[in-house]
Amino acid sequence: RMDNLHQAVSKLVEDAQSVHADPIETFFHIKALALEANDQEMCAPCAIRDYGTGKILPHLTESWFC
């Protein structure tokens, strides 16, 4: 399962980066993949819509994140 999840997330991130997708959309699509790997469901478009705008997600390069 973890290998399949890793492959799916890697492809999703690569595709998102190639089209300069919104990081929030990418985050929720990754979350949906992770939940799906655990036999759970999530509506990524619904989560994106409900999240709203103007919020900032932390990045791994930000010192306070770690």
mmCIF file of C-alpha atoms in Angstrom:
data_model
loop_
_atom_site.group_PDB
_atom_site.id
_atom_site.type_symbol
_atom_site.label_atom_id
_atom_site.label_comp_id
_atom_site.label_asym_id
_atom_site.label_seq_id
_atom_site.Cartn_x
_atom_site.Cartn_y
_atom_site.Cartn_z
ATOM 1 C CA ARG A 1 0.000 0.000 0.000
ATOM 2 C CA MET A 2 2.690 2.497 0.954
ATOM 3 C CA ASP A 3 4.593 1.931 -2.290
ATOM 4 C CA ASN A 4 1.423 2.536 -4.300
ATOM 5 C CA LEU A 5 0.646 5.652 -2.256
ATOM 6 C CA HIS A 6 4.190 6.945 -2.756
ATOM 7 C CA GLN A 7 3.932 6.461 -6.514
ATOM 8 C CA ALA A 8 0.534 8.150 -6.680
ATOM 9 C CA VAL A 9 1.640 11.122 -4.561
ATOM 10 C CA SER A 10 4.879 11.509 -6.523
ATOM 11 C CA LYS A 11 2.980 11.593 -9.809
ATOM 12 C CA LEU A 12 0.378 13.989 -8.447
ATOM 13 C CA VAL A 13 3.057 16.381 -7.171
ATOM 14 C CA GLU A 14 5.036 16.165 -10.405
ATOM 15 C CA ASP A 15 1.915 16.893 -12.462
ATOM 16 C CA ALA A 16 0.875 19.731 -10.137
ATOM 17 C CA GLN A 17 4.313 21.294 -10.323
ATOM 18 C CA SER A 18 4.382 21.116 -14.117
ATOM 19 C CA VAL A 19 1.166 23.162 -14.355
ATOM 20 C CA HIS A 20 1.955 25.420 -11.358
ATOM 21 C CA ALA A 21 -1.127 24.189 -9.503
ATOM 22 C CA ASP A 22 -2.297 25.925 -6.359
ATOM 23 C CA PRO A 23 -0.513 24.330 -3.354
ATOM 24 C CA ILE A 24 -3.800 24.145 -1.454
ATOM 25 C CA GLU A 25 -5.369 22.080 -4.235
ATOM 26 C CA THR A 26 -2.318 19.815 -4.309
ATOM 27 C CA PHE A 27 -2.464 19.403 -0.512
ATOM 28 C CA PHE A 28 -6.097 18.292 -0.537
ATOM 29 C CA HIS A 29 -5.556 15.920 -3.461
ATOM 30 C CA ILE A 30 -2.645 14.328 -1.555
ATOM 31 C CA LYS A 31 -4.840 14.030 1.536
ATOM 32 C CA ALA A 32 -7.544 12.335 -0.547
ATOM 33 C CA LEU A 33 -4.990 9.833 -1.886
ATOM 34 C CA ALA A 34 -3.768 9.072 1.639
ATOM 35 C CA LEU A 35 -7.301 8.521 2.909
ATOM 36 C CA GLU A 36 -8.132 6.366 -0.107
ATOM 37 C CA ALA A 37 -5.104 4.173 0.702
ATOM 38 C CA ASN A 38 -6.736 3.639 4.099
ATOM 39 C CA ASP A 39 -10.136 2.775 2.576
ATOM 40 C CA GLN A 40 -11.609 6.162 3.444
ATOM 41 C CA GLU A 41 -13.167 8.733 1.153
ATOM 42 C CA MET A 42 -12.714 12.453 0.778
ATOM 43 C CA CYS A 43 -14.069 14.886 -1.783
ATOM 44 C CA ALA A 44 -10.980 16.932 -2.666
ATOM 45 C CA PRO A 45 -12.905 19.503 -4.752
ATOM 46 C CA CYS A 46 -15.342 19.931 -1.836
ATOM 47 C CA ALA A 47 -12.491 20.438 0.630
ATOM 48 C CA ILE A 48 -10.839 22.965 -1.677
ATOM 49 C CA ARG A 49 -14.091 24.883 -2.069
ATOM 50 C CA ASP A 50 -14.790 24.853 1.687
ATOM 51 C CA TYR A 51 -11.222 25.874 2.566
ATOM 52 C CA GLY A 52 -11.682 29.352 1.157
ATOM 53 C CA THR A 53 -9.051 31.763 -0.045
ATOM 54 C CA GLY A 54 -6.234 33.798 1.408
ATOM 55 C CA LYS A 55 -4.874 31.168 3.764
ATOM 56 C CA ILE A 56 -1.247 30.150 3.621
ATOM 57 C CA LEU A 57 0.083 26.624 3.944
ATOM 58 C CA PRO A 58 3.514 26.215 5.543
ATOM 59 C CA HIS A 59 6.336 25.010 3.333
ATOM 60 C CA LEU A 60 9.094 22.643 4.393
ATOM 61 C CA THR A 61 11.642 25.387 3.736
ATOM 62 C CA GLU A 62 10.155 27.664 6.364
ATOM 63 C CA SER A 63 12.247 27.507 9.524
ATOM 64 C CA TRP A 64 9.321 27.507 11.956
ATOM 65 C CA PHE A 65 7.647 24.534 10.219
ATOM 66 C CA CYS A 66 10.057 21.947 11.637
#
